[in-house]
GROMACS .gro file of C-alpha atoms in nm:
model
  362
    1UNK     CA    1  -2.039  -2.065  -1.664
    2UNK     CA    2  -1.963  -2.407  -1.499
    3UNK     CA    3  -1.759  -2.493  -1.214
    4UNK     CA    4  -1.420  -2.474  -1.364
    5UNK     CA    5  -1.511  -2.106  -1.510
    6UNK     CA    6  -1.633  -1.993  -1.198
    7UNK     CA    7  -1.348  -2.121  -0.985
    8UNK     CA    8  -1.085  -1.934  -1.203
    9UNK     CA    9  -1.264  -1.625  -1.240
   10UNK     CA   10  -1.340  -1.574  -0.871
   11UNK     CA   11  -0.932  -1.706  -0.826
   12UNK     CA   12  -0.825  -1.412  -1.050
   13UNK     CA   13  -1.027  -1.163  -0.898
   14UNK     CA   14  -0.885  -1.256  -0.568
   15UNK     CA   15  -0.521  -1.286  -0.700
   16UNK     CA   16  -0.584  -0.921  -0.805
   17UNK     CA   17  -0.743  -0.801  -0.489
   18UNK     CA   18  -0.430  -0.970  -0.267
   19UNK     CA   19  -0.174  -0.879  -0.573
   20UNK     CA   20  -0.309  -0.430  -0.555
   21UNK     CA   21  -0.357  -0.427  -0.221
   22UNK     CA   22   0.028  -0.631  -0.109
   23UNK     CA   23   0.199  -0.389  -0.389
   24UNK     CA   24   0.009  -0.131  -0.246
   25UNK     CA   25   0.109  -0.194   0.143
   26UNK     CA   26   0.441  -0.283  -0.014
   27UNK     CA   27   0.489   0.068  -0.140
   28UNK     CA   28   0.330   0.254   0.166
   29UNK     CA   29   0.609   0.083   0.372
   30UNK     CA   30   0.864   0.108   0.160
   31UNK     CA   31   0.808   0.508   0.126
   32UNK     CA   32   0.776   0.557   0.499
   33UNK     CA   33   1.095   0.323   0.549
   34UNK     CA   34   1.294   0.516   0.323
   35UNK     CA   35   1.177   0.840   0.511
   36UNK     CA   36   1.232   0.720   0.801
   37UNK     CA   37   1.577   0.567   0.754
   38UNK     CA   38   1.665   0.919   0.560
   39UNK     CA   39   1.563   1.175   0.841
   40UNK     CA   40   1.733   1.000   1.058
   41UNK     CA   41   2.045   0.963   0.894
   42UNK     CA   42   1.953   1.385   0.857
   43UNK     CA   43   1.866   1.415   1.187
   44UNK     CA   44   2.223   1.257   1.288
   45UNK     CA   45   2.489   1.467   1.063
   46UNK     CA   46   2.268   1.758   1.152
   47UNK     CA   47   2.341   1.650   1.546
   48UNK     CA   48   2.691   1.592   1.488
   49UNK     CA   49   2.742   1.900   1.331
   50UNK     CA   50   2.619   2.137   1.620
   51UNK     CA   51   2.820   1.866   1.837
   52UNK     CA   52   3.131   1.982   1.637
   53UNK     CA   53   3.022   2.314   1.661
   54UNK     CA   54   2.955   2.322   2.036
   55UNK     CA   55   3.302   2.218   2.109
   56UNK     CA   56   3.484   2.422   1.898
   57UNK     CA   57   3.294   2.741   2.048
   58UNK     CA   58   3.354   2.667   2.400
   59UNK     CA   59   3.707   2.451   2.455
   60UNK     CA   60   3.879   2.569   2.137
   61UNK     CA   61   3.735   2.932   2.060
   62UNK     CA   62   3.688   3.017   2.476
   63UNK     CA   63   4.039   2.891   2.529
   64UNK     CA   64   4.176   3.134   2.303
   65UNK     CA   65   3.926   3.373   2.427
   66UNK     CA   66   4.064   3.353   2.810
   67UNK     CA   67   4.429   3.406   2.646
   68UNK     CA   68   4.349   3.741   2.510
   69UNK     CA   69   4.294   3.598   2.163
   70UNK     CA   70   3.978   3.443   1.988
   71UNK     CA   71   3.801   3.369   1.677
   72UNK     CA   72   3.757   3.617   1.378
   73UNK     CA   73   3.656   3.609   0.971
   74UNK     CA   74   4.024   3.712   0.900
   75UNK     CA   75   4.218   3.461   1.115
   76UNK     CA   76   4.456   3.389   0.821
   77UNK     CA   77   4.562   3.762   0.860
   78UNK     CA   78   4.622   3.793   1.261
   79UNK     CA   79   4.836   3.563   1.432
   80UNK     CA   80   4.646   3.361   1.737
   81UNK     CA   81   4.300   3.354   1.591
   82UNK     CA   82   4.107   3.088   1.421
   83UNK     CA   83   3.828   3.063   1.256
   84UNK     CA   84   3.478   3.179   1.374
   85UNK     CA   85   3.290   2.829   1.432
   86UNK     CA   86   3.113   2.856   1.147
   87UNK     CA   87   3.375   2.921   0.925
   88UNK     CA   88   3.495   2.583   1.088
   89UNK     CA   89   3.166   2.425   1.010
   90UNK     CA   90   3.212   2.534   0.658
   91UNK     CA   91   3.509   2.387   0.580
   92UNK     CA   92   3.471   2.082   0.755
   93UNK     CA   93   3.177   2.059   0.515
   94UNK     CA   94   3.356   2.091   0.209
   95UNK     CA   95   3.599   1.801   0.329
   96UNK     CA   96   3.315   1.578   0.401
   97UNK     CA   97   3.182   1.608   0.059
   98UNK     CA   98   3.445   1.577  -0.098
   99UNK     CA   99   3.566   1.237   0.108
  100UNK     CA  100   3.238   1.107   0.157
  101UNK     CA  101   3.090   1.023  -0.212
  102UNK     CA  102   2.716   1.002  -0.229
  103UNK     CA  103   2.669   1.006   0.125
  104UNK     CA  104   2.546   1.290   0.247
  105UNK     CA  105   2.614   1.649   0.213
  106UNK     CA  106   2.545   1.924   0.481
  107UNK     CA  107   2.573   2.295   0.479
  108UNK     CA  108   2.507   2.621   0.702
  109UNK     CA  109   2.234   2.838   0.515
  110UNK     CA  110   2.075   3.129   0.636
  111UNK     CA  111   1.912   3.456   0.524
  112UNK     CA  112   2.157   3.657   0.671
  113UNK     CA  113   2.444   3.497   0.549
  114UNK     CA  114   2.836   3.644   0.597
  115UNK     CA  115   2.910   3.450   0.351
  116UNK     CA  116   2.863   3.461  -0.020
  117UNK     CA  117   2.796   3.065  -0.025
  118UNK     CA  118   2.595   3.049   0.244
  119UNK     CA  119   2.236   3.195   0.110
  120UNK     CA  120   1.960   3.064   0.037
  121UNK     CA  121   2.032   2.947  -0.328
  122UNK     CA  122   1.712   2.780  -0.460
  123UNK     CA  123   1.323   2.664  -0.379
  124UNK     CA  124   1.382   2.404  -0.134
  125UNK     CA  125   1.569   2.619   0.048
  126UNK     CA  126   1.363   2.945   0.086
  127UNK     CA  127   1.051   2.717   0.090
  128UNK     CA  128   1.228   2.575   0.437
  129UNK     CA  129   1.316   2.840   0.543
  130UNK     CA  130   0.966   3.030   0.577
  131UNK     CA  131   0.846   2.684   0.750
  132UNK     CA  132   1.155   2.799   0.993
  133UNK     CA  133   1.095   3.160   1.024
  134UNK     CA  134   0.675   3.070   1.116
  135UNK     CA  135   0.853   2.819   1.412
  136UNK     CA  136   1.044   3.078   1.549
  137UNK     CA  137   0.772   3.339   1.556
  138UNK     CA  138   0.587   3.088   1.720
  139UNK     CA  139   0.883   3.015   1.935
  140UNK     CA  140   0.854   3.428   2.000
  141UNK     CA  141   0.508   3.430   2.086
  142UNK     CA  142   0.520   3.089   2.304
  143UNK     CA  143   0.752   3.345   2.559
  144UNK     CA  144   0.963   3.054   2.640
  145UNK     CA  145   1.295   3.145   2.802
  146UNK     CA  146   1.489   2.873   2.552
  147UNK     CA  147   1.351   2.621   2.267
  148UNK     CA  148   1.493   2.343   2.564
  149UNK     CA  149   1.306   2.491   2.817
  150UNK     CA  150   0.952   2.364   2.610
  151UNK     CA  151   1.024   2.482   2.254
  152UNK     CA  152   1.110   2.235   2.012
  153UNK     CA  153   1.208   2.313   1.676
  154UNK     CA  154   1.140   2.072   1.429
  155UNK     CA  155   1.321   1.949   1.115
  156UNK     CA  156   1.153   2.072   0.743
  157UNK     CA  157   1.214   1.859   0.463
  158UNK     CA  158   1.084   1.724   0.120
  159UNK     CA  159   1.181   1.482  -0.127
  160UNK     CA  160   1.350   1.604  -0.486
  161UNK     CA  161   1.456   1.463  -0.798
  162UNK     CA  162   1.853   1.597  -0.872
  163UNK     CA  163   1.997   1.455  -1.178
  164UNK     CA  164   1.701   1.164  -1.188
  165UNK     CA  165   1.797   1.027  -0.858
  166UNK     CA  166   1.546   1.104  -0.557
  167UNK     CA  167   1.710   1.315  -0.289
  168UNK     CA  168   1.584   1.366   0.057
  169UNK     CA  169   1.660   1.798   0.151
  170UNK     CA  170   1.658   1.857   0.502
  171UNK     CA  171   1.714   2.164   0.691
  172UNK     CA  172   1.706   2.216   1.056
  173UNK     CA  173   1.712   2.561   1.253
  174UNK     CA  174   2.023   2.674   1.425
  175UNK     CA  175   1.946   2.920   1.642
  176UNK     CA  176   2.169   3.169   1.827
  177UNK     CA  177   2.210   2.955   2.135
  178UNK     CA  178   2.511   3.106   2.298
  179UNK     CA  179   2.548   3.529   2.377
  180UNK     CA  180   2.901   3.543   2.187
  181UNK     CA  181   2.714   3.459   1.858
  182UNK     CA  182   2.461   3.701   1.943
  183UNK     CA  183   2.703   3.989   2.031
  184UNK     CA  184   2.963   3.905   1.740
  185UNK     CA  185   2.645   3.886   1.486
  186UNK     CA  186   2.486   4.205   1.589
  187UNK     CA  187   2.830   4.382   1.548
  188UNK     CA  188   2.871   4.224   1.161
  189UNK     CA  189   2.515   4.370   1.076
  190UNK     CA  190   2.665   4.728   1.193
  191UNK     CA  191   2.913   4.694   0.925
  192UNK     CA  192   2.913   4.883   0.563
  193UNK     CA  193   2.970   4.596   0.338
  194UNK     CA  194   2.697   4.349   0.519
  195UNK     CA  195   2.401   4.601   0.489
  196UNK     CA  196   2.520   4.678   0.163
  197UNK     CA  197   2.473   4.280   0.119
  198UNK     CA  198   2.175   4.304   0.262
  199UNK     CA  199   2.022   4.560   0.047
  200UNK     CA  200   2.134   4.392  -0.257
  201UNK     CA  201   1.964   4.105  -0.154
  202UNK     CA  202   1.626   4.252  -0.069
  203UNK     CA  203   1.667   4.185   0.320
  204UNK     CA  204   1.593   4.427   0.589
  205UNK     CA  205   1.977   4.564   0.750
  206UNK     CA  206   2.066   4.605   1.100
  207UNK     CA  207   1.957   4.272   1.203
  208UNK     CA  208   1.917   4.315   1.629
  209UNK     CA  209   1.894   3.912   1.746
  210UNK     CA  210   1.820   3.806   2.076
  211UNK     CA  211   1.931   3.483   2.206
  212UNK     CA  212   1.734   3.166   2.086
  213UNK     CA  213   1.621   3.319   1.775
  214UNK     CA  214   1.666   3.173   1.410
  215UNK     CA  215   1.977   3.260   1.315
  216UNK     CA  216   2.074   3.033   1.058
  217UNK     CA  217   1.999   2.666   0.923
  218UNK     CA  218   2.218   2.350   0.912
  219UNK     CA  219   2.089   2.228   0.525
  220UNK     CA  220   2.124   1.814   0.457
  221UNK     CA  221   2.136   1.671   0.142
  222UNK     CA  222   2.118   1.234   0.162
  223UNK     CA  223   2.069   1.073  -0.201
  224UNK     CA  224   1.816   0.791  -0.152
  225UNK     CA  225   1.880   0.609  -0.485
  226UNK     CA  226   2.060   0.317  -0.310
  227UNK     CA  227   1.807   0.274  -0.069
  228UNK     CA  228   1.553   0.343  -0.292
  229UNK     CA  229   1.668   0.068  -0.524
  230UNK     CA  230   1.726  -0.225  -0.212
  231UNK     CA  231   1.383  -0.113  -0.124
  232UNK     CA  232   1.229  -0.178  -0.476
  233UNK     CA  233   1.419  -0.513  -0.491
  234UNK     CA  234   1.287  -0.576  -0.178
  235UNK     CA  235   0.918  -0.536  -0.277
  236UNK     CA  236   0.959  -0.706  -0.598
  237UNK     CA  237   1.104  -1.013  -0.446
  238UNK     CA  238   0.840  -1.015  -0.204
  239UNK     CA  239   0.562  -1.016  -0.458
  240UNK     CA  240   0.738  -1.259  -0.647
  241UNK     CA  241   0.731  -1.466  -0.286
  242UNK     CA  242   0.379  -1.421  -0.305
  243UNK     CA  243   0.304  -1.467  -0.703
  244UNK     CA  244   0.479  -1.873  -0.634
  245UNK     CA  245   0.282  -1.927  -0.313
  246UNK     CA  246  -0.081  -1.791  -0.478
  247UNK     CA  247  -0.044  -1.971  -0.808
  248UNK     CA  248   0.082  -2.300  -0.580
  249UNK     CA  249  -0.192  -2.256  -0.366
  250UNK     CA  250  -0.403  -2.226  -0.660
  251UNK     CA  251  -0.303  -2.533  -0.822
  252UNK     CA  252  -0.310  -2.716  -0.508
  253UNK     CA  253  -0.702  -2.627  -0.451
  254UNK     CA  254  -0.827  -2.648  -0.755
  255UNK     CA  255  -0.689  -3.019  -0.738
  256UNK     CA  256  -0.895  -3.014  -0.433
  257UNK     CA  257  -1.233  -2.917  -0.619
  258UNK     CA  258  -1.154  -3.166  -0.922
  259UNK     CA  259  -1.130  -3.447  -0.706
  260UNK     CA  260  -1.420  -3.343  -0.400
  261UNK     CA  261  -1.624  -3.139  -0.558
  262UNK     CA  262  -1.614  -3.157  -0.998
  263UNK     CA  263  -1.560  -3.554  -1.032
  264UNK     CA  264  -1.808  -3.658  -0.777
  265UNK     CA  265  -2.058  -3.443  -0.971
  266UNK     CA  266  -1.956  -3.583  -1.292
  267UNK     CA  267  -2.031  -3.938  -1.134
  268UNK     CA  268  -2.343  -3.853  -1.023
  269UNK     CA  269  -2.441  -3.698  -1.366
  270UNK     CA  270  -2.367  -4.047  -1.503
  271UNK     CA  271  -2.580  -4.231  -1.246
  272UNK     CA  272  -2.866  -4.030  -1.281
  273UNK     CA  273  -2.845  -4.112  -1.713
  274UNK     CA  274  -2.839  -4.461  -1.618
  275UNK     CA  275  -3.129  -4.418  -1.349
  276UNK     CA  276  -3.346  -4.222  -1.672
  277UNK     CA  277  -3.306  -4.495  -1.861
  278UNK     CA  278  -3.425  -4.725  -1.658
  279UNK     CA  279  -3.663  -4.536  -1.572
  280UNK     CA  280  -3.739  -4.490  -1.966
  281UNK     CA  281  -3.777  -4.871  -1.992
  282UNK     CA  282  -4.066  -4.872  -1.659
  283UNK     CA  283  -4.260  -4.594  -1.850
  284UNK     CA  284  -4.227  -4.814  -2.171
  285UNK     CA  285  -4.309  -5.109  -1.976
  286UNK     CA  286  -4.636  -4.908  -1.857
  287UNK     CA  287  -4.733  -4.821  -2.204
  288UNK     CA  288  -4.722  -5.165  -2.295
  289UNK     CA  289  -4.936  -5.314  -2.033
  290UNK     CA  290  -5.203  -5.002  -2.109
  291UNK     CA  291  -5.181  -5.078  -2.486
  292UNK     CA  292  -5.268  -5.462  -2.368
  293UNK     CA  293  -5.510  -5.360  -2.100
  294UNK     CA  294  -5.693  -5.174  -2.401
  295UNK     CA  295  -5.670  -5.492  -2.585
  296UNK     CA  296  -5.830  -5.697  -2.350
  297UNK     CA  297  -6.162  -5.473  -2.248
  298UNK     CA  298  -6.179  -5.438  -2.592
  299UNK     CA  299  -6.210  -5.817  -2.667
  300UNK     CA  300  -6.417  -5.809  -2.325
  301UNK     CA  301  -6.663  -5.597  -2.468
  302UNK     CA  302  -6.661  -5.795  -2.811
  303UNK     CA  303  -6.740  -6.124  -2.648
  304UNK     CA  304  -7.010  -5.918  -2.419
  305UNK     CA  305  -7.199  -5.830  -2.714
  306UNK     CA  306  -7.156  -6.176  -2.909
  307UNK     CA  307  -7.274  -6.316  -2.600
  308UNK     CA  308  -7.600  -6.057  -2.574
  309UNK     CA  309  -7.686  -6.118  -2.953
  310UNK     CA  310  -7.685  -6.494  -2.907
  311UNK     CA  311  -7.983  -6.695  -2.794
  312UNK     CA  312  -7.988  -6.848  -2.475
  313UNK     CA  313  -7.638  -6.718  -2.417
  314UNK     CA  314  -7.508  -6.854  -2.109
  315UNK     CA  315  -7.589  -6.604  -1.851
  316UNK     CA  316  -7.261  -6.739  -1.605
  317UNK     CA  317  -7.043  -6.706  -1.897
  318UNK     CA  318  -7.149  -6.345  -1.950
  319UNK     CA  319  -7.071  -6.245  -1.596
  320UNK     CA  320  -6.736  -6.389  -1.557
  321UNK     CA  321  -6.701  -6.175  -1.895
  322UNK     CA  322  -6.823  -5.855  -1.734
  323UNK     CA  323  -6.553  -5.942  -1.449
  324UNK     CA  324  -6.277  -5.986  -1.680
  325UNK     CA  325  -6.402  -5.620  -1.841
  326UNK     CA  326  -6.418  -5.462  -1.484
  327UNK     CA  327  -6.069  -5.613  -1.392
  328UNK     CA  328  -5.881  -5.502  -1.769
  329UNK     CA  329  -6.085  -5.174  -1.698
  330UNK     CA  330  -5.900  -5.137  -1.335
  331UNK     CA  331  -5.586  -5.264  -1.443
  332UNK     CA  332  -5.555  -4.982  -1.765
  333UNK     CA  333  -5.640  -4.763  -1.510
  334UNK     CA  334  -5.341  -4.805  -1.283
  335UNK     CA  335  -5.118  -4.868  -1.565
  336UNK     CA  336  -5.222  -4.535  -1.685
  337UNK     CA  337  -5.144  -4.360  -1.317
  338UNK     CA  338  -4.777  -4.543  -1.317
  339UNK     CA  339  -4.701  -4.399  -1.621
  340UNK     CA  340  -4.798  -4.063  -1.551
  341UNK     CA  341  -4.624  -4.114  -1.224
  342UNK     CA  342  -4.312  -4.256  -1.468
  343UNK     CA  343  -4.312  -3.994  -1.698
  344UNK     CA  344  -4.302  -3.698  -1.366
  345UNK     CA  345  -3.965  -3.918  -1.267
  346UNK     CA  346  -3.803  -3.905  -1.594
  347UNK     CA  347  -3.860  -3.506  -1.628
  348UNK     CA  348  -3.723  -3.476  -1.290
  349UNK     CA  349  -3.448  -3.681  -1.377
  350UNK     CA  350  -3.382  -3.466  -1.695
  351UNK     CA  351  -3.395  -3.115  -1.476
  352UNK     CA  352  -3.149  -3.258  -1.235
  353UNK     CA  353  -2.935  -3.420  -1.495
  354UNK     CA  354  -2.986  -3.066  -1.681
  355UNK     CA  355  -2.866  -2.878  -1.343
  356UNK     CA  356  -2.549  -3.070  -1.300
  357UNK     CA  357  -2.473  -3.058  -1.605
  358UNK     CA  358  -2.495  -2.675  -1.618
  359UNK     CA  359  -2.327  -2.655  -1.277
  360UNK     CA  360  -1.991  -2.863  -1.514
  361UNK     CA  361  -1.963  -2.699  -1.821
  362UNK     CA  362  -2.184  -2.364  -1.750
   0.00000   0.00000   0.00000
């Protein structure tokens, strides 16, 4: 695999590495952000509603209370009651959902319900409500005079799918903070009809509470799918973001290679043919002038022996003979080492020609 092969695959790997790990940091944050934003749009209604309830109970209900008059189940029957608060809390409830849309939608829920709307009607809500019931035996147990005095209770809630749109449920204790709900309570669970209820619904009867114990739940519904949706076009435009600036940045470098790195070795690749063959023509050169070398000894040693066989040769003609011999003889002899030494070049030549080449095209 040459450059160019090499370059791309390592890019993609990369571009995969930095594409999983941004969608999956993407998702992470957009999960906890949606949490986050939905408990706390949870955590609020449930605080406004035990604001609402708080001051209903003590200026409205202990008003009437002073007077000689009060709260009761059947106001709409005696004249200078009103509702028990959470009667109030119930039907301010029903007006919020049906004025505020898809908003939110919030409820009082508890085991020991008055009312017939106000059990616990499916999973989510007896699966929160054991998580409640263990915080308030540990709340029991702790021996803390209140849950402000060092006990604090803490939310329980899950995400759900209703009707294919994700849901956050939320419930939140609501404990019997003031004596009047404890007193008024106690007396309802002495009645015929609610331990009737209560048998009929497999719960204990005769409920005694003490103050700061679970008594009941405030229940949150907030549909996500909005948020959910923003969130995902959020993420997508960010990767998109991120797609255009990796495949620029891609472009832009492997530019960078082509020109520094690719070309430079393609040049070279061409300099070194040009340097073989000239290095082709030495080593033929060499060959040549060994081939001639050859030639002369061998004429050397002809005229040698013409001049041995002859009578009276010419003994100053034979030695400047034998000198011409000795120097052909020396001369084929380096000849012979150059092109050996020519020959090494040009196969080192070839292997780095051969390496380059390999490093280009693989």
């Amino acid at each position: 695999m040459g450059i160019r092969g090499r370059f791309v695959l390592v890019t993609a790997l990369i571009a995969l590495a930095v594409g999983g790990a941004s969608f999956w940091i993407l998702e992470r944050s957009n999960e906890d952000l949606l949490e986050l934003n939905s408990v706390r749009i949870a955590n609020i209604v449930s605080a406004q509603v035990v604001a609402d309830r708080a001051e209903y109970t003590t200026n409205i209900v202990g008003k009437l209370k002073r007077d000689g008059l009060g709260a009761s189940r059947e106001s709409d029957e005696l004249a200078g009651f009103v509702q028990l608060p959470a009667q109030f809390v119930r039907n301010v409830a029903k007006r919020v959902a049906t004025g505020s849309g898809d908003l939110y939608s919030y409820a009082l829920v508890s085991q020991w319900n008055l009312n017939a709307d106000q059990g616990l009607k499916d999973d989510f809500d007896r699966w929160a409500w054991g998580q409640l019931e263990e915080q308030n035996s540990a709340f029991l147990q702790s021996g803390t005079p209140t849950h402000q005095d060092g006990y604090r209770w803490q939310p329980v809630y899950r995400f759900e799918s209703q009707n294919g749109a994700p849901v956050l449920q939320y419930m939140r204790a609501d404990p019997a903070v003031a004596e009047s709900c404890v007193s008024c309570h106690n007396q309802y669970e002495q009645r015929a009809d609610i331990m009737a209820a209560r048998k009929r619904d497999g719960v204990s009867p005769g409920k005694r509470w003490k103050q700061h114990e679970l008594m009941g739940a405030i229940r949150v519904n907030v549909p996500v799918n909005e948020v959910a949706a923003a969130a995902q076009h959020a993420r997508n435009s960010l990767l998109s973001a991120l797609a255009g600036v990796f495949t620029g940045g891609f472009v832009l470098l492997f530019g960078l290679i082509q020109r520094t790195v690719i070309k430079p070795v393609a040049a070279s690749v061409r300099e070194v043919e040009g340097f073989a063959e000239n290095v082709d023509a030495v080593v033929g050169c060499n060959k040549d002038l060994v081939v001639s070398a050859d030639t002369q000894q061998q004429a050397c040693q002809a005229a040698l022996s013409s001049l041995d066989a002859a009578d009276g040769g010419e003994q100053e003609i034979a030695d400047s003979v034998k000198l011409l011999a000795q120097s052909a003889d020396e001369n084929a002899m380096r000849a012979v080492d150059s092109a050996v030494n020519c020959n090494e070049l040009e196969a080192s030549f070839a292997s780095l020609k051969g390496r380059l080449q390999r490093m280009l095209h693989g």
